[in-house]
Amino acid sequence: MSSPAPQEFAANPVRGRFNSAFFSVMGGYINWHMHQHKSTVFAGLPRSVVEIGSGVGANLRYLPVGAHLIAIEPNPYMHARLRHAARRYGVELEIRSVVGERIDLPDASTDAVISSLVLCTVEHPAAVLAEIRRILRPGGRFSFAEHVAAKPVSPTRWLQRILRRPWAWVFEGCSCERDLTDLIASAGFMSVDINPYRIHSPFVPFNAHIAGTAIA
Ligand SMILES: C[S@@+](CC[C@H](N)C(=O)[O-])C[C@H]1O[C@@H](n2cnc3c(N)ncnc32)[C@H](O)[C@@H]1O
């Protein structure tokens, strides 16, 4: 039996601060690898968007000018940098310090949900996908850019396996071993379009990616 979806995020003062600083410093580099795919899946977003796990604001640049973003971001150590980034990009920001498994928004209340590098980290990705589907209006769009398990029996997959424990410890629960393609495809969306791709970074376990959209 699967464990129930968590209601709270266990913030860690040391790793929380480290990850906030890490994504602030490395965000440009990571985004350089993902930019082409993000530009495609985040194109044409409406002015009002919900983002799961906004971190320090890697995706604010893809929102339309004057956008209103509801950021589902339970890690308090991300909030100051996220607010700073929102001011920089002219985004009206509303932070909700809740987990993606229990979003405090009504059913069918938004047209667009986005995420990047989050379904690897949340405790229950299936519960988060169910919440995304719940808050989207019929026809609404979930746009995502995530990293995933590499092809079976490949050197990258082997490294993902070997490094899984220290990686998850440093990056607050992040798993490089999730088959998010199947999970998103079977999450009950009306239609799903997923594009697998590979980046070439020295963080080898992180190099297998998907980007796509799912329509509620
Ligand atoms: C690897 S960071 C990615 C941040 C940002 N989206 C990016 O692309 O740089 C993962 C983010 O997910 C957040 N997160 C972790 N668990 C979560 C949960 N259960 N619900 C929502 N967000 C969560 C973390 O606080 C962190 O900001």
GROMACS .gro file of C-alpha atoms and ligand atoms in nm:
model
  243
    1MET     CA    1   0.000   0.000   0.000
    2SER     CA    2   0.141   0.346  -0.086
    3SER     CA    3   0.192   0.592   0.201
    4PRO     CA    4  -0.045   0.889   0.227
    5ALA     CA    5   0.048   1.217   0.059
    6PRO     CA    6   0.241   1.442   0.300
    7GLN     CA    7   0.080   1.758   0.432
    8GLU     CA    8   0.400   1.934   0.527
    9PHE     CA    9   0.749   1.985   0.395
   10ALA     CA   10   1.037   1.909   0.632
   11ALA     CA   11   1.258   2.212   0.572
   12ASN     CA   12   1.626   2.156   0.647
   13PRO     CA   13   1.816   2.476   0.738
   14VAL     CA   14   2.150   2.357   0.603
   15ARG     CA   15   2.047   2.177   0.284
   16GLY     CA   16   1.762   2.421   0.226
   17ARG     CA   17   2.004   2.716   0.225
   18PHE     CA   18   2.256   2.517   0.018
   19ASN     CA   19   1.997   2.430  -0.248
   20SER     CA   20   1.868   2.784  -0.261
   21ALA     CA   21   2.223   2.913  -0.319
   22PHE     CA   22   2.306   2.626  -0.558
   23PHE     CA   23   2.010   2.694  -0.788
   24SER     CA   24   2.076   3.064  -0.769
   25VAL     CA   25   2.438   3.019  -0.882
   26MET     CA   26   2.388   2.725  -1.120
   27GLY     CA   27   2.044   2.822  -1.252
   28GLY     CA   28   2.183   3.002  -1.557
   29TYR     CA   29   2.396   2.702  -1.654
   30ILE     CA   30   2.113   2.452  -1.602
   31ASN     CA   31   1.875   2.672  -1.796
   32TRP     CA   32   2.124   2.706  -2.081
   33HIS     CA   33   2.091   2.328  -2.129
   34MET     CA   34   1.712   2.326  -2.099
   35HIS     CA   35   1.626   2.658  -2.260
   36GLN     CA   36   1.532   2.536  -2.606
   37HIS     CA   37   1.289   2.279  -2.467
   38LYS     CA   38   1.148   2.513  -2.205
   39SER     CA   39   1.091   2.781  -2.469
   40THR     CA   40   0.880   2.533  -2.664
   41VAL     CA   41   0.668   2.394  -2.381
   42PHE     CA   42   0.627   2.723  -2.194
   43ALA     CA   43   0.538   2.920  -2.509
   44GLY     CA   44   0.207   3.107  -2.504
   45LEU     CA   45   0.137   3.078  -2.132
   46PRO     CA   46  -0.158   3.285  -2.008
   47ARG     CA   47  -0.110   3.576  -1.765
   48SER     CA   48  -0.216   3.364  -1.469
   49VAL     CA   49  -0.005   3.056  -1.401
   50VAL     CA   50   0.042   2.809  -1.115
   51GLU     CA   51   0.393   2.669  -1.074
   52ILE     CA   52   0.482   2.365  -0.864
   53GLY     CA   53   0.819   2.400  -0.688
   54SER     CA   54   0.926   2.738  -0.827
   55GLY     CA   55   1.258   2.728  -0.641
   56VAL     CA   56   1.442   3.056  -0.686
   57GLY     CA   57   1.250   3.147  -1.002
   58ALA     CA   58   1.414   2.966  -1.296
   59ASN     CA   59   1.097   2.989  -1.503
   60LEU     CA   60   0.987   3.347  -1.442
   61ARG     CA   61   1.151   3.452  -1.768
   62TYR     CA   62   0.902   3.235  -1.961
   63LEU     CA   63   0.595   3.411  -1.820
   64PRO     CA   64   0.424   3.692  -2.008
   65VAL     CA   65   0.500   4.046  -1.892
   66GLY     CA   66   0.280   4.139  -1.596
   67ALA     CA   67   0.198   3.774  -1.523
   68HIS     CA   68   0.046   3.660  -1.195
   69LEU     CA   69   0.223   3.352  -1.061
   70ILE     CA   70   0.096   3.132  -0.782
   71ALA     CA   71   0.409   2.951  -0.663
   72ILE     CA   72   0.350   2.626  -0.476
   73GLU     CA   73   0.684   2.633  -0.294
   74PRO     CA   74   0.702   2.469   0.049
   75ASN     CA   75   1.073   2.532   0.107
   76PRO     CA   76   1.103   2.862   0.300
   77TYR     CA   77   1.472   2.892   0.206
   78MET     CA   78   1.371   2.952  -0.157
   79HIS     CA   79   1.129   3.235  -0.085
   80ALA     CA   80   1.356   3.541  -0.054
   81ARG     CA   81   1.537   3.470  -0.382
   82LEU     CA   82   1.206   3.384  -0.553
   83ARG     CA   83   1.059   3.720  -0.444
   84HIS     CA   84   1.370   3.898  -0.565
   85ALA     CA   85   1.348   3.724  -0.906
   86ALA     CA   86   0.978   3.811  -0.934
   87ARG     CA   87   1.058   4.182  -0.884
   88ARG     CA   88   1.331   4.155  -1.149
   89TYR     CA   89   1.096   3.998  -1.407
   90GLY     CA   90   0.795   4.213  -1.317
   91VAL     CA   91   0.590   3.910  -1.211
   92GLU     CA   92   0.315   3.950  -0.953
   93LEU     CA   93   0.400   3.669  -0.712
   94GLU     CA   94   0.184   3.482  -0.464
   95ILE     CA   95   0.374   3.215  -0.269
   96ARG     CA   96   0.181   2.927  -0.119
   97SER     CA   97   0.396   2.739   0.127
   98VAL     CA   98   0.224   2.405   0.074
   99VAL     CA   99   0.331   2.079  -0.089
  100GLY     CA  100   0.228   1.992  -0.443
  101GLU     CA  101   0.059   1.682  -0.305
  102ARG     CA  102  -0.195   1.907  -0.124
  103ILE     CA  103  -0.247   2.225  -0.323
  104ASP     CA  104  -0.473   2.475  -0.148
  105LEU     CA  105  -0.651   2.587  -0.465
  106PRO     CA  106  -1.006   2.502  -0.574
  107ASP     CA  107  -1.088   2.241  -0.839
  108ALA     CA  108  -1.078   2.364  -1.200
  109SER     CA  109  -0.938   2.705  -1.099
  110THR     CA  110  -0.650   2.758  -1.342
  111ASP     CA  111  -0.571   2.732  -1.713
  112ALA     CA  112  -0.199   2.663  -1.681
  113VAL     CA  113   0.034   2.475  -1.447
  114ILE     CA  114   0.408   2.451  -1.502
  115SER     CA  115   0.698   2.265  -1.342
  116SER     CA  116   1.067   2.206  -1.398
  117LEU     CA  117   1.297   1.969  -1.208
  118VAL     CA  118   1.029   1.910  -0.945
  119LEU     CA  119   0.860   1.574  -1.009
  120CYS     CA  120   1.201   1.418  -0.936
  121THR     CA  121   1.198   1.568  -0.587
  122VAL     CA  122   0.842   1.560  -0.457
  123GLU     CA  123   0.768   1.268  -0.229
  124HIS     CA  124   0.464   1.145  -0.426
  125PRO     CA  125   0.476   1.246  -0.793
  126ALA     CA  126   0.151   1.061  -0.872
  127ALA     CA  127  -0.030   1.260  -0.600
  128VAL     CA  128   0.116   1.586  -0.738
  129LEU     CA  129  -0.002   1.498  -1.089
  130ALA     CA  130  -0.350   1.422  -0.953
  131GLU     CA  131  -0.352   1.765  -0.784
  132ILE     CA  132  -0.239   1.935  -1.105
  133ARG     CA  133  -0.523   1.768  -1.294
  134ARG     CA  134  -0.769   1.866  -1.019
  135ILE     CA  135  -0.685   2.237  -1.026
  136LEU     CA  136  -0.673   2.263  -1.407
  137ARG     CA  137  -0.990   2.362  -1.591
  138PRO     CA  138  -1.098   2.115  -1.862
  139GLY     CA  139  -0.871   2.192  -2.157
  140GLY     CA  140  -0.610   2.355  -1.930
  141ARG     CA  141  -0.243   2.280  -1.987
  142PHE     CA  142   0.032   2.132  -1.772
  143SER     CA  143   0.374   2.219  -1.922
  144PHE     CA  144   0.682   2.052  -1.780
  145ALA     CA  145   1.057   2.008  -1.823
  146GLU     CA  146   1.191   1.735  -1.594
  147HIS     CA  147   1.486   1.501  -1.558
  148VAL     CA  148   1.429   1.127  -1.558
  149ALA     CA  149   1.578   0.778  -1.539
  150ALA     CA  150   1.816   0.711  -1.829
  151LYS     CA  151   1.773   0.419  -2.069
  152PRO     CA  152   1.806   0.081  -1.891
  153VAL     CA  153   2.149  -0.082  -1.906
  154SER     CA  154   2.327   0.240  -2.001
  155PRO     CA  155   2.629   0.401  -1.828
  156THR     CA  156   2.412   0.695  -1.720
  157ARG     CA  157   2.155   0.461  -1.568
  158TRP     CA  158   2.432   0.279  -1.383
  159LEU     CA  159   2.565   0.607  -1.240
  160GLN     CA  160   2.214   0.711  -1.141
  161ARG     CA  161   2.186   0.388  -0.943
  162ILE     CA  162   2.528   0.416  -0.777
  163LEU     CA  163   2.486   0.781  -0.677
  164ARG     CA  164   2.121   0.770  -0.576
  165ARG     CA  165   2.170   0.802  -0.200
  166PRO     CA  166   2.424   1.089  -0.180
  167TRP     CA  167   2.240   1.265  -0.465
  168ALA     CA  168   1.905   1.246  -0.283
  169TRP     CA  169   2.068   1.363   0.040
  170VAL     CA  170   2.236   1.668  -0.114
  171PHE     CA  171   1.940   1.766  -0.333
  172GLU     CA  172   1.671   1.718  -0.068
  173GLY     CA  173   1.503   1.402  -0.194
  174CYS     CA  174   1.580   1.433  -0.567
  175SER     CA  175   1.574   1.098  -0.751
  176CYS     CA  176   1.738   1.048  -1.090
  177GLU     CA  177   1.562   0.714  -1.124
  178ARG     CA  178   1.201   0.813  -1.191
  179ASP     CA  179   1.021   0.706  -1.505
  180LEU     CA  180   0.817   1.023  -1.528
  181THR     CA  181   0.716   0.961  -1.889
  182ASP     CA  182   0.500   0.664  -1.792
  183LEU     CA  183   0.378   0.835  -1.479
  184ILE     CA  184   0.259   1.147  -1.665
  185ALA     CA  185   0.116   0.941  -1.952
  186SER     CA  186  -0.092   0.735  -1.708
  187ALA     CA  187  -0.203   1.026  -1.485
  188GLY     CA  188  -0.544   1.061  -1.652
  189PHE     CA  189  -0.484   1.365  -1.875
  190MET     CA  190  -0.692   1.395  -2.198
  191SER     CA  191  -0.378   1.408  -2.409
  192VAL     CA  192  -0.006   1.403  -2.342
  193ASP     CA  193   0.286   1.503  -2.561
  194ILE     CA  194   0.633   1.416  -2.425
  195ASN     CA  195   0.969   1.471  -2.590
  196PRO     CA  196   1.272   1.287  -2.444
  197TYR     CA  197   1.613   1.450  -2.488
  198ARG     CA  198   1.962   1.438  -2.346
  199ILE     CA  199   2.184   1.714  -2.219
  200HIS     CA  200   2.562   1.692  -2.192
  201SER     CA  201   2.662   1.821  -1.849
  202PRO     CA  202   2.926   1.697  -1.603
  203PHE     CA  203   2.637   1.609  -1.366
  204VAL     CA  204   2.591   1.281  -1.554
  205PRO     CA  205   2.299   1.135  -1.349
  206PHE     CA  206   2.108   1.455  -1.441
  207ASN     CA  207   2.151   1.425  -1.819
  208ALA     CA  208   1.833   1.236  -1.924
  209HIS     CA  209   1.539   1.474  -1.969
  210ILE     CA  210   1.183   1.505  -2.092
  211ALA     CA  211   0.979   1.811  -2.183
  212GLY     CA  212   0.617   1.821  -2.279
  213THR     CA  213   0.258   1.921  -2.225
  214ALA     CA  214  -0.048   1.744  -2.091
  215ILE     CA  215  -0.403   1.865  -2.146
  216ALA     CA  216  -0.661   1.817  -1.868
  217LIG     C1  217   1.540   2.097  -0.795
  217LIG     S1  218   1.445   2.229  -0.734
  217LIG     C2  219   1.386   2.301  -0.888
  217LIG     C3  220   1.344   2.444  -0.873
  217LIG     C4  221   1.300   2.513  -1.003
  217LIG     N1  222   1.173   2.462  -1.049
  217LIG     C5  223   1.406   2.503  -1.109
  217LIG     O1  224   1.379   2.452  -1.218
  217LIG     O2  225   1.517   2.550  -1.083
  217LIG     C6  226   1.302   2.146  -0.670
  217LIG     C7  227   1.202   2.239  -0.606
  217LIG     O3  228   1.086   2.165  -0.567
  217LIG     C8  229   1.048   2.207  -0.437
  217LIG     N2  230   0.974   2.097  -0.373
  217LIG     C9  231   1.024   1.994  -0.303
  217LIG     N3  232   0.925   1.915  -0.258
  217LIG    C10  233   0.810   1.971  -0.301
  217LIG    C11  234   0.672   1.935  -0.287
  217LIG     N4  235   0.635   1.827  -0.221
  217LIG     N5  236   0.581   2.016  -0.345
  217LIG    C12  237   0.619   2.126  -0.415
  217LIG     N6  238   0.747   2.164  -0.431
  217LIG    C13  239   0.841   2.087  -0.376
  217LIG    C14  240   1.179   2.240  -0.369
  217LIG     O4  241   1.161   2.323  -0.257
  217LIG    C15  242   1.255   2.306  -0.482
  217LIG     O5  243   1.231   2.442  -0.489
   0.00000   0.00000   0.00000
